[in-house]
Amino acid sequence: MNRVIDRRSLIAGAAALALPIPASARSANSLAALGAAKGIRFGSTVGKDNFADPGYRALNAAQCALVVPENEMKWSITRPDAQHFDFRAADRIVDWAGANGLGVRGHTLLWHSERWMPQWVAEHDYGPNPRAEAERLLTDHVATVAGRYADRIDSFDVVNEAIDSETGALRDTALSRHIGAFETIDIAFRTARAAAPKAQLVYNDYMGWRADEGVHRDAVLRLLEQMRKRGTPVDALGIQSHLGSKFSDTPTGLGSLDEPAFRRFLDQVTGMGLGLLVTEMDVHDNPLPGAIRPRDAQVAAHAKAYLDLMLSYPQTKTVMCWGLSDRYSWLSGMRLRPDGMAKRPCPFDADFHPKPFRDAIAAAFAAAPDRRS
């Protein structure tokens, strides 16, 4: 029987973190308010390091309508072994969000990639009936996590990154080797629906509008088509929207784009009756010139063009950034800029001051069709 580490041991610390931000702090000019005026929910990620910073918590409370835990709901945090769950980190974020009037997205019930699953999943003894044991582990996990937050989370990334972007094949994991790749995805969605029947269930992946992402886009379409054909309860596609490229191959320095192909992709997705979400937006400025003012301007222009495209679809009702401030971007420590300068991939700088990227989001919301009806 699984043992859950609950919130009782964190009450004192959580109480301090849960002190609400006054409603007046979320002004009419906040990104949350500007998005809401068009029926769009704006939010960002919070996580272990940045959540400890009261200034960053305040920035999120002032600018966002919802937040998403960066890692705190993933198997690596919530499932230390096959017998135990640990929700302390996730509960702390969810409790704080509730105290501040923020919604929460759940990310992710299954990261369908061997690399990002805990090592114990691969080493687990699956016994004489490995398929049944793999299904038990999967359904137990999804039902426990989704069920715990069913009343407080209205949208879950059920499965994340199930497709190899280079080959278009479904990834292979310890679970899928026993269950089957598609069957693993299908079971995760069906279990999530049973545990959180009112929640939006999302397949989340990183295909985008670059010309070199056609294989990935086509594979995602095939997966979604199969899910619809089989009756898998998927409601929407989450498009991560990590924009830019690690190599400069155009005058913009942000990758060669194929907007017509991306629109055809979005047309096919929405034609299946699925919603769209921008789930993890940032702009990787690694190849751009070092001077801050022109670099910020290029990032903002790129972000505005992308959001204009995404928001031209009324099915896009959620826009999430993967970090509000450059101080805590996940990109800061990877593929460093050749000039050694700090990256600037987020809407607010390292001192929490708004940047042109923030203004680009606001302008895109202002230009977007109203979807409140």
mmCIF file of C-alpha atoms in Angstrom:
data_model
loop_
_atom_site.group_PDB
_atom_site.id
_atom_site.type_symbol
_atom_site.label_atom_id
_atom_site.label_comp_id
_atom_site.label_asym_id
_atom_site.label_seq_id
_atom_site.Cartn_x
_atom_site.Cartn_y
_atom_site.Cartn_z
ATOM 1 C CA MET A 1 0.000 0.000 0.000
ATOM 2 C CA ASN A 2 1.381 3.430 -0.931
ATOM 3 C CA ARG A 3 2.201 5.908 1.785
ATOM 4 C CA VAL A 4 1.674 9.595 1.016
ATOM 5 C CA ILE A 5 3.838 12.229 2.692
ATOM 6 C CA ASP A 6 1.217 14.902 3.313
ATOM 7 C CA ARG A 7 1.264 18.583 4.204
ATOM 8 C CA ARG A 8 1.120 18.368 7.993
ATOM 9 C CA SER A 9 4.889 18.622 8.329
ATOM 10 C CA LEU A 10 4.900 21.864 6.318
ATOM 11 C CA ILE A 11 2.058 23.827 7.890
ATOM 12 C CA ALA A 12 4.237 26.376 9.654
ATOM 13 C CA GLY A 13 6.425 27.116 6.648
ATOM 14 C CA ALA A 14 3.542 27.086 4.213
ATOM 15 C CA ALA A 15 1.625 29.592 6.276
ATOM 16 C CA ALA A 16 4.352 32.146 5.737
ATOM 17 C CA LEU A 17 4.460 31.508 1.991
ATOM 18 C CA ALA A 18 0.688 31.618 1.651
ATOM 19 C CA LEU A 19 0.275 35.212 2.807
ATOM 20 C CA PRO A 20 -1.902 36.691 0.060
ATOM 21 C CA ILE A 21 -0.913 39.483 -2.252
ATOM 22 C CA PRO A 22 -3.513 42.295 -2.083
ATOM 23 C CA ALA A 23 -5.944 42.261 -4.999
ATOM 24 C CA SER A 24 -4.825 45.787 -5.858
ATOM 25 C CA ALA A 25 -1.382 44.400 -6.717
ATOM 26 C CA ARG A 26 -2.883 42.823 -9.850
ATOM 27 C CA SER A 27 -3.556 46.034 -11.745
ATOM 28 C CA ALA A 28 -5.655 46.621 -14.831
ATOM 29 C CA ASN A 29 -2.366 46.775 -16.740
ATOM 30 C CA SER A 30 -1.171 43.369 -15.560
ATOM 31 C CA LEU A 31 -0.755 40.665 -18.160
ATOM 32 C CA ALA A 32 -3.447 38.702 -16.336
ATOM 33 C CA ALA A 33 -5.941 41.540 -16.710
ATOM 34 C CA LEU A 34 -4.993 42.322 -20.302
ATOM 35 C CA GLY A 35 -5.416 38.687 -21.258
ATOM 36 C CA ALA A 36 -8.676 38.314 -19.355
ATOM 37 C CA ALA A 37 -10.141 41.219 -21.330
ATOM 38 C CA LYS A 38 -9.994 38.921 -24.380
ATOM 39 C CA GLY A 39 -10.799 35.653 -22.617
ATOM 40 C CA ILE A 40 -7.161 34.549 -22.371
ATOM 41 C CA ARG A 41 -5.558 33.231 -19.193
ATOM 42 C CA PHE A 42 -1.939 34.293 -18.716
ATOM 43 C CA GLY A 43 0.479 32.567 -16.389
ATOM 44 C CA SER A 44 3.978 31.318 -15.745
ATOM 45 C CA THR A 45 5.964 28.602 -14.058
ATOM 46 C CA VAL A 46 7.155 28.619 -10.477
ATOM 47 C CA GLY A 47 9.528 26.110 -8.940
ATOM 48 C CA LYS A 48 11.905 25.188 -6.177
ATOM 49 C CA ASP A 49 14.524 27.923 -6.588
ATOM 50 C CA ASN A 50 12.401 30.864 -7.688
ATOM 51 C CA PHE A 51 9.515 30.047 -5.354
ATOM 52 C CA ALA A 52 11.790 30.735 -2.382
ATOM 53 C CA ASP A 53 12.206 34.326 -3.610
ATOM 54 C CA PRO A 54 9.410 36.572 -2.226
ATOM 55 C CA GLY A 55 10.010 39.072 -5.016
ATOM 56 C CA TYR A 56 9.430 36.431 -7.662
ATOM 57 C CA ARG A 57 6.319 35.159 -5.918
ATOM 58 C CA ALA A 58 5.014 38.726 -5.796
ATOM 59 C CA LEU A 59 5.749 39.229 -9.504
ATOM 60 C CA ASN A 60 3.744 36.121 -10.376
ATOM 61 C CA ALA A 61 0.887 37.083 -8.081
ATOM 62 C CA ALA A 62 0.741 40.539 -9.652
ATOM 63 C CA GLN A 63 1.026 39.511 -13.316
ATOM 64 C CA CYS A 64 -0.536 36.052 -13.608
ATOM 65 C CA ALA A 65 -3.965 34.474 -13.568
ATOM 66 C CA LEU A 66 -2.476 31.022 -13.030
ATOM 67 C CA VAL A 67 0.817 29.253 -12.398
ATOM 68 C CA VAL A 68 2.276 25.861 -13.211
ATOM 69 C CA PRO A 69 4.799 23.994 -11.039
ATOM 70 C CA GLU A 70 8.013 23.632 -13.035
ATOM 71 C CA ASN A 71 9.045 20.213 -11.714
ATOM 72 C CA GLU A 72 7.106 19.662 -8.504
ATOM 73 C CA MET A 73 4.384 17.474 -10.020
ATOM 74 C CA LYS A 74 6.701 15.306 -12.111
ATOM 75 C CA TRP A 75 7.449 11.697 -11.211
ATOM 76 C CA SER A 76 10.994 12.618 -10.174
ATOM 77 C CA ILE A 77 9.611 14.716 -7.300
ATOM 78 C CA THR A 78 6.247 13.177 -6.428
ATOM 79 C CA ARG A 79 7.286 9.516 -6.727
ATOM 80 C CA PRO A 80 10.565 8.792 -4.919
ATOM 81 C CA ASP A 81 9.917 5.050 -5.197
ATOM 82 C CA ALA A 82 7.177 2.596 -6.101
ATOM 83 C CA GLN A 83 5.658 2.598 -2.620
ATOM 84 C CA HIS A 84 5.588 6.287 -1.726
ATOM 85 C CA PHE A 85 4.288 9.639 -2.927
ATOM 86 C CA ASP A 86 5.669 12.986 -1.766
ATOM 87 C CA PHE A 87 3.424 15.987 -2.417
ATOM 88 C CA ARG A 88 5.073 18.481 -0.098
ATOM 89 C CA ALA A 89 6.635 20.641 -2.822
ATOM 90 C CA ALA A 90 3.548 20.555 -5.052
ATOM 91 C CA ASP A 91 1.188 21.274 -2.154
ATOM 92 C CA ARG A 92 3.195 24.309 -1.160
ATOM 93 C CA ILE A 93 2.766 25.865 -4.615
ATOM 94 C CA VAL A 94 -0.897 24.902 -4.962
ATOM 95 C CA ASP A 95 -1.714 26.256 -1.491
ATOM 96 C CA TRP A 96 0.092 29.530 -2.187
ATOM 97 C CA ALA A 97 -1.670 29.910 -5.529
ATOM 98 C CA GLY A 98 -5.060 29.358 -3.929
ATOM 99 C CA ALA A 99 -4.346 31.917 -1.216
ATOM 100 C CA ASN A 100 -3.478 34.466 -3.906
ATOM 101 C CA GLY A 101 -6.434 33.823 -6.181
ATOM 102 C CA LEU A 102 -4.361 32.087 -8.846
ATOM 103 C CA GLY A 103 -5.343 29.054 -10.855
ATOM 104 C CA VAL A 104 -2.939 26.147 -11.317
ATOM 105 C CA ARG A 105 -2.079 23.934 -14.275
ATOM 106 C CA GLY A 106 -0.819 20.411 -13.599
ATOM 107 C CA HIS A 107 2.470 19.401 -15.260
ATOM 108 C CA THR A 108 2.909 16.519 -15.924
ATOM 109 C CA LEU A 109 1.202 13.227 -15.088
ATOM 110 C CA LEU A 110 3.520 11.305 -17.429
ATOM 111 C CA TRP A 111 6.707 12.571 -19.051
ATOM 112 C CA HIS A 112 6.916 9.852 -21.677
ATOM 113 C CA SER A 113 10.705 9.832 -21.924
ATOM 114 C CA GLU A 114 13.121 7.394 -20.306
ATOM 115 C CA ARG A 115 15.572 10.210 -19.638
ATOM 116 C CA TRP A 116 13.169 12.108 -17.408
ATOM 117 C CA MET A 117 11.625 9.248 -15.459
ATOM 118 C CA PRO A 118 13.077 8.203 -12.081
ATOM 119 C CA GLN A 119 15.702 5.476 -12.323
ATOM 120 C CA TRP A 120 13.644 3.169 -10.118
ATOM 121 C CA VAL A 121 11.016 2.836 -12.868
ATOM 122 C CA ALA A 122 13.577 1.156 -15.145
ATOM 123 C CA GLU A 123 14.969 -0.965 -12.304
ATOM 124 C CA HIS A 124 11.587 -2.000 -10.885
ATOM 125 C CA ASP A 125 10.793 -5.717 -10.602
ATOM 126 C CA TYR A 126 7.795 -6.129 -12.896
ATOM 127 C CA GLY A 127 7.343 -9.751 -11.852
ATOM 128 C CA PRO A 128 5.708 -12.632 -13.738
ATOM 129 C CA ASN A 129 3.071 -10.399 -15.369
ATOM 130 C CA PRO A 130 5.037 -7.293 -16.352
ATOM 131 C CA ARG A 131 2.246 -5.673 -18.350
ATOM 132 C CA ALA A 132 -0.168 -5.829 -15.437
ATOM 133 C CA GLU A 133 2.458 -4.472 -13.045
ATOM 134 C CA ALA A 134 3.394 -1.630 -15.411
ATOM 135 C CA GLU A 135 -0.274 -0.720 -15.811
ATOM 136 C CA ARG A 136 -0.705 -0.799 -12.041
ATOM 137 C CA LEU A 137 2.218 1.590 -11.512
ATOM 138 C CA LEU A 138 0.947 3.951 -14.204
ATOM 139 C CA THR A 139 -2.708 4.016 -13.189
ATOM 140 C CA ASP A 140 -1.839 4.276 -9.504
ATOM 141 C CA HIS A 141 0.379 7.272 -10.181
ATOM 142 C CA VAL A 142 -1.966 9.150 -12.502
ATOM 143 C CA ALA A 143 -5.042 8.477 -10.369
ATOM 144 C CA THR A 144 -3.293 9.530 -7.165
ATOM 145 C CA VAL A 145 -1.824 12.777 -8.511
ATOM 146 C CA ALA A 146 -4.810 13.852 -10.618
ATOM 147 C CA GLY A 147 -7.253 12.833 -7.909
ATOM 148 C CA ARG A 148 -5.411 14.770 -5.219
ATOM 149 C CA TYR A 149 -5.704 18.033 -7.155
ATOM 150 C CA ALA A 150 -8.934 17.431 -9.077
ATOM 151 C CA ASP A 151 -10.751 20.196 -7.194
ATOM 152 C CA ARG A 152 -7.926 22.727 -7.533
ATOM 153 C CA ILE A 153 -6.429 22.124 -10.978
ATOM 154 C CA ASP A 154 -8.608 22.530 -14.052
ATOM 155 C CA SER A 155 -6.037 21.630 -16.719
ATOM 156 C CA PHE A 156 -3.441 18.838 -16.718
ATOM 157 C CA ASP A 157 -0.598 18.077 -19.094
ATOM 158 C CA VAL A 158 -1.400 14.377 -18.979
ATOM 159 C CA VAL A 159 1.395 13.217 -21.284
ATOM 160 C CA ASN A 160 4.464 15.260 -22.162
ATOM 161 C CA GLU A 161 6.847 14.824 -25.112
ATOM 162 C CA ALA A 162 5.928 11.293 -26.169
ATOM 163 C CA ILE A 163 7.464 11.688 -29.636
ATOM 164 C CA ASP A 164 11.074 11.591 -30.819
ATOM 165 C CA SER A 165 11.307 14.881 -32.701
ATOM 166 C CA GLU A 166 13.964 13.576 -35.108
ATOM 167 C CA THR A 167 12.319 10.310 -36.188
ATOM 168 C CA GLY A 168 8.652 10.952 -35.428
ATOM 169 C CA ALA A 169 8.417 7.651 -33.545
ATOM 170 C CA LEU A 170 6.826 7.266 -30.139
ATOM 171 C CA ARG A 171 9.480 7.137 -27.451
ATOM 172 C CA ASP A 172 10.367 3.920 -25.672
ATOM 173 C CA THR A 173 10.209 3.785 -21.852
ATOM 174 C CA ALA A 174 10.269 1.145 -19.133
ATOM 175 C CA LEU A 175 6.476 1.363 -18.944
ATOM 176 C CA SER A 176 5.826 1.308 -22.685
ATOM 177 C CA ARG A 177 8.089 -1.696 -23.204
ATOM 178 C CA HIS A 178 5.606 -3.702 -21.153
ATOM 179 C CA ILE A 179 2.358 -1.941 -22.092
ATOM 180 C CA GLY A 180 2.955 -0.598 -25.594
ATOM 181 C CA ALA A 181 3.729 3.014 -26.521
ATOM 182 C CA PHE A 182 0.276 4.157 -27.616
ATOM 183 C CA GLU A 183 -1.431 2.035 -24.978
ATOM 184 C CA THR A 184 0.612 3.766 -22.260
ATOM 185 C CA ILE A 185 -0.576 7.163 -23.471
ATOM 186 C CA ASP A 186 -4.172 5.993 -23.795
ATOM 187 C CA ILE A 187 -4.232 4.524 -20.277
ATOM 188 C CA ALA A 188 -2.770 7.725 -18.813
ATOM 189 C CA PHE A 189 -5.533 9.844 -20.366
ATOM 190 C CA ARG A 190 -8.347 7.474 -19.434
ATOM 191 C CA THR A 191 -7.098 7.275 -15.859
ATOM 192 C CA ALA A 192 -6.811 11.062 -15.642
ATOM 193 C CA ARG A 193 -10.363 11.488 -16.915
ATOM 194 C CA ALA A 194 -11.692 9.126 -14.258
ATOM 195 C CA ALA A 195 -9.712 10.848 -11.492
ATOM 196 C CA ALA A 196 -10.353 14.455 -12.578
ATOM 197 C CA PRO A 197 -13.502 14.370 -14.717
ATOM 198 C CA LYS A 198 -13.887 18.163 -14.937
ATOM 199 C CA ALA A 199 -10.290 18.946 -15.900
ATOM 200 C CA GLN A 200 -9.019 19.789 -19.366
ATOM 201 C CA LEU A 201 -6.710 16.962 -20.458
ATOM 202 C CA VAL A 202 -3.775 18.062 -22.613
ATOM 203 C CA TYR A 203 -1.115 16.382 -24.721
ATOM 204 C CA ASN A 204 1.953 18.657 -24.467
ATOM 205 C CA ASP A 205 4.939 18.773 -26.850
ATOM 206 C CA TYR A 206 7.557 21.125 -28.289
ATOM 207 C CA MET A 207 6.859 21.087 -32.050
ATOM 208 C CA GLY A 208 6.647 24.617 -33.370
ATOM 209 C CA TRP A 209 6.770 26.884 -36.390
ATOM 210 C CA ARG A 210 10.366 26.380 -37.505
ATOM 211 C CA ALA A 211 10.949 24.874 -40.934
ATOM 212 C CA ASP A 212 13.001 22.028 -39.447
ATOM 213 C CA GLU A 213 10.113 20.805 -37.254
ATOM 214 C CA GLY A 214 7.953 19.220 -39.945
ATOM 215 C CA VAL A 215 8.689 15.621 -38.925
ATOM 216 C CA HIS A 216 7.697 16.425 -35.359
ATOM 217 C CA ARG A 217 4.498 18.226 -36.374
ATOM 218 C CA ASP A 218 3.430 15.357 -38.632
ATOM 219 C CA ALA A 219 4.066 12.805 -35.892
ATOM 220 C CA VAL A 220 2.015 14.786 -33.377
ATOM 221 C CA LEU A 221 -0.850 14.907 -35.857
ATOM 222 C CA ARG A 222 -0.684 11.136 -36.306
ATOM 223 C CA LEU A 223 -0.765 10.635 -32.553
ATOM 224 C CA LEU A 224 -3.720 12.982 -32.074
ATOM 225 C CA GLU A 225 -5.598 11.357 -34.946
ATOM 226 C CA GLN A 226 -5.049 7.941 -33.394
ATOM 227 C CA MET A 227 -6.194 9.226 -30.015
ATOM 228 C CA ARG A 228 -9.389 10.630 -31.511
ATOM 229 C CA LYS A 229 -10.024 7.433 -33.460
ATOM 230 C CA ARG A 230 -9.585 5.285 -30.331
ATOM 231 C CA GLY A 231 -11.678 7.556 -28.141
ATOM 232 C CA THR A 232 -8.778 8.633 -25.934
ATOM 233 C CA PRO A 233 -10.132 11.539 -23.841
ATOM 234 C CA VAL A 234 -7.768 14.288 -24.998
ATOM 235 C CA ASP A 235 -9.178 17.827 -24.982
ATOM 236 C CA ALA A 236 -6.344 20.019 -26.222
ATOM 237 C CA LEU A 237 -2.813 20.272 -27.561
ATOM 238 C CA GLY A 238 -0.238 22.126 -25.507
ATOM 239 C CA ILE A 239 2.381 23.802 -27.685
ATOM 240 C CA GLN A 240 5.376 24.506 -25.498
ATOM 241 C CA SER A 241 6.592 27.462 -27.563
ATOM 242 C CA HIS A 242 10.265 27.531 -26.618
ATOM 243 C CA LEU A 243 11.026 29.910 -29.457
ATOM 244 C CA GLY A 244 14.294 30.614 -31.165
ATOM 245 C CA SER A 245 17.131 28.372 -32.204
ATOM 246 C CA LYS A 246 20.515 27.519 -30.762
ATOM 247 C CA PHE A 247 22.094 28.310 -34.137
ATOM 248 C CA SER A 248 21.620 31.383 -36.295
ATOM 249 C CA ASP A 249 20.531 30.547 -39.830
ATOM 250 C CA THR A 250 18.520 33.587 -40.866
ATOM 251 C CA PRO A 251 18.915 37.357 -40.609
ATOM 252 C CA THR A 252 16.717 37.235 -37.499
ATOM 253 C CA GLY A 253 19.041 34.729 -35.865
ATOM 254 C CA LEU A 254 16.045 32.834 -34.532
ATOM 255 C CA GLY A 255 15.637 30.045 -37.029
ATOM 256 C CA SER A 256 14.057 29.581 -40.449
ATOM 257 C CA LEU A 257 10.279 29.638 -40.123
ATOM 258 C CA ASP A 258 7.509 27.929 -42.073
ATOM 259 C CA GLU A 259 4.364 29.765 -41.033
ATOM 260 C CA PRO A 260 2.132 28.251 -43.745
ATOM 261 C CA ALA A 261 3.042 24.725 -42.634
ATOM 262 C CA PHE A 262 2.473 25.642 -38.999
ATOM 263 C CA ARG A 263 -0.939 27.088 -39.819
ATOM 264 C CA ARG A 264 -1.865 23.919 -41.694
ATOM 265 C CA PHE A 265 -0.830 21.981 -38.608
ATOM 266 C CA LEU A 266 -2.957 24.159 -36.312
ATOM 267 C CA ASP A 267 -5.882 23.953 -38.732
ATOM 268 C CA GLN A 268 -5.738 20.165 -38.585
ATOM 269 C CA VAL A 269 -5.483 20.118 -34.795
ATOM 270 C CA THR A 270 -8.422 22.458 -34.300
ATOM 271 C CA GLY A 271 -10.294 20.605 -37.039
ATOM 272 C CA MET A 272 -10.281 17.590 -34.717
ATOM 273 C CA GLY A 273 -12.182 19.672 -32.184
ATOM 274 C CA LEU A 274 -9.150 20.170 -29.952
ATOM 275 C CA GLY A 275 -8.221 23.296 -28.053
ATOM 276 C CA LEU A 276 -4.794 24.952 -28.130
ATOM 277 C CA LEU A 277 -2.565 26.181 -25.317
ATOM 278 C CA VAL A 278 0.755 28.013 -25.300
ATOM 279 C CA THR A 279 2.279 26.196 -22.341
ATOM 280 C CA GLU A 280 5.990 27.056 -21.913
ATOM 281 C CA MET A 281 6.841 30.214 -23.844
ATOM 282 C CA ASP A 282 10.258 31.842 -23.846
ATOM 283 C CA VAL A 283 12.676 33.025 -26.534
ATOM 284 C CA HIS A 284 16.168 31.533 -26.681
ATOM 285 C CA ASP A 285 18.293 34.527 -27.669
ATOM 286 C CA ASN A 286 21.600 32.663 -27.812
ATOM 287 C CA PRO A 287 22.445 33.501 -31.457
ATOM 288 C CA LEU A 288 21.409 37.163 -31.265
ATOM 289 C CA PRO A 289 23.867 40.071 -30.975
ATOM 290 C CA GLY A 290 24.988 40.942 -27.460
ATOM 291 C CA ALA A 291 23.806 44.563 -27.258
ATOM 292 C CA ILE A 292 20.792 44.488 -24.980
ATOM 293 C CA ARG A 293 18.492 47.014 -26.636
ATOM 294 C CA PRO A 294 18.509 45.509 -30.163
ATOM 295 C CA ARG A 295 18.508 41.990 -28.743
ATOM 296 C CA ASP A 296 15.430 42.690 -26.607
ATOM 297 C CA ALA A 297 13.739 44.300 -29.602
ATOM 298 C CA GLN A 298 14.345 41.210 -31.763
ATOM 299 C CA VAL A 299 13.068 38.894 -29.039
ATOM 300 C CA ALA A 300 9.939 41.013 -28.621
ATOM 301 C CA ALA A 301 9.220 41.170 -32.346
ATOM 302 C CA HIS A 302 9.631 37.411 -32.661
ATOM 303 C CA ALA A 303 7.345 36.775 -29.682
ATOM 304 C CA LYS A 304 4.702 39.200 -30.962
ATOM 305 C CA ALA A 305 4.605 37.574 -34.402
ATOM 306 C CA TYR A 306 4.275 34.138 -32.836
ATOM 307 C CA LEU A 307 1.525 35.151 -30.417
ATOM 308 C CA ASP A 308 -0.367 36.969 -33.164
ATOM 309 C CA LEU A 309 -0.417 33.698 -35.083
ATOM 310 C CA MET A 310 -1.402 31.549 -32.104
ATOM 311 C CA LEU A 311 -4.045 33.975 -30.853
ATOM 312 C CA SER A 312 -5.633 34.233 -34.292
ATOM 313 C CA TYR A 313 -7.108 30.860 -33.312
ATOM 314 C CA PRO A 314 -9.955 31.382 -30.819
ATOM 315 C CA GLN A 315 -9.164 27.916 -29.477
ATOM 316 C CA THR A 316 -6.034 29.405 -27.842
ATOM 317 C CA LYS A 317 -7.277 30.495 -24.431
ATOM 318 C CA THR A 318 -4.163 29.998 -22.295
ATOM 319 C CA VAL A 319 -0.704 31.544 -22.654
ATOM 320 C CA MET A 320 1.971 30.403 -20.195
ATOM 321 C CA CYS A 321 5.585 31.567 -20.019
ATOM 322 C CA TRP A 322 8.252 29.185 -18.770
ATOM 323 C CA GLY A 323 9.481 31.746 -16.279
ATOM 324 C CA LEU A 324 8.645 35.432 -15.891
ATOM 325 C CA SER A 325 12.128 36.692 -15.037
ATOM 326 C CA ASP A 326 15.538 36.231 -16.635
ATOM 327 C CA ARG A 327 16.886 35.673 -13.124
ATOM 328 C CA TYR A 328 15.358 32.207 -13.000
ATOM 329 C CA SER A 329 15.143 31.038 -16.607
ATOM 330 C CA TRP A 330 15.920 27.360 -17.161
ATOM 331 C CA LEU A 331 17.898 28.475 -20.228
ATOM 332 C CA SER A 332 20.445 30.436 -18.199
ATOM 333 C CA GLY A 333 22.700 27.492 -17.461
ATOM 334 C CA MET A 334 22.558 25.651 -20.776
ATOM 335 C CA ARG A 335 24.242 26.343 -24.139
ATOM 336 C CA LEU A 336 25.839 29.534 -22.877
ATOM 337 C CA ARG A 337 26.149 32.510 -25.191
ATOM 338 C CA PRO A 338 29.500 32.644 -27.033
ATOM 339 C CA ASP A 339 30.024 36.223 -25.793
ATOM 340 C CA GLY A 340 29.483 35.184 -22.171
ATOM 341 C CA MET A 341 26.597 37.622 -21.683
ATOM 342 C CA ALA A 342 23.516 36.624 -19.726
ATOM 343 C CA LYS A 343 20.540 35.365 -21.693
ATOM 344 C CA ARG A 344 17.340 37.422 -21.715
ATOM 345 C CA PRO A 345 14.574 34.950 -22.681
ATOM 346 C CA CYS A 346 11.746 36.116 -20.377
ATOM 347 C CA PRO A 347 9.262 39.030 -20.219
ATOM 348 C CA PHE A 348 10.911 40.601 -17.147
ATOM 349 C CA ASP A 349 14.615 41.118 -16.529
ATOM 350 C CA ALA A 350 16.713 39.758 -13.671
ATOM 351 C CA ASP A 351 15.593 42.658 -11.465
ATOM 352 C CA PHE A 352 11.912 42.002 -12.283
ATOM 353 C CA HIS A 353 11.609 45.065 -14.525
ATOM 354 C CA PRO A 354 9.384 44.722 -17.625
ATOM 355 C CA LYS A 355 11.098 44.291 -20.977
ATOM 356 C CA PRO A 356 9.916 44.730 -24.569
ATOM 357 C CA PHE A 357 8.942 41.038 -24.493
ATOM 358 C CA ARG A 358 6.372 41.882 -21.813
ATOM 359 C CA ASP A 359 5.028 44.699 -23.987
ATOM 360 C CA ALA A 360 4.848 42.304 -26.946
ATOM 361 C CA ILE A 361 2.614 39.962 -24.948
ATOM 362 C CA ALA A 362 0.401 42.885 -23.944
ATOM 363 C CA ALA A 363 0.169 44.070 -27.547
ATOM 364 C CA ALA A 364 -0.699 40.581 -28.767
ATOM 365 C CA PHE A 365 -3.491 40.343 -26.207
ATOM 366 C CA ALA A 366 -4.824 43.746 -27.270
ATOM 367 C CA ALA A 367 -4.838 42.684 -30.930
ATOM 368 C CA ALA A 368 -6.356 39.245 -30.317
ATOM 369 C CA PRO A 369 -9.981 38.470 -31.164
ATOM 370 C CA ASP A 370 -12.241 38.346 -28.129
ATOM 371 C CA ARG A 371 -13.002 34.753 -27.113
ATOM 372 C CA ARG A 372 -15.087 35.404 -23.999
ATOM 373 C CA SER A 373 -18.383 34.297 -25.504
#
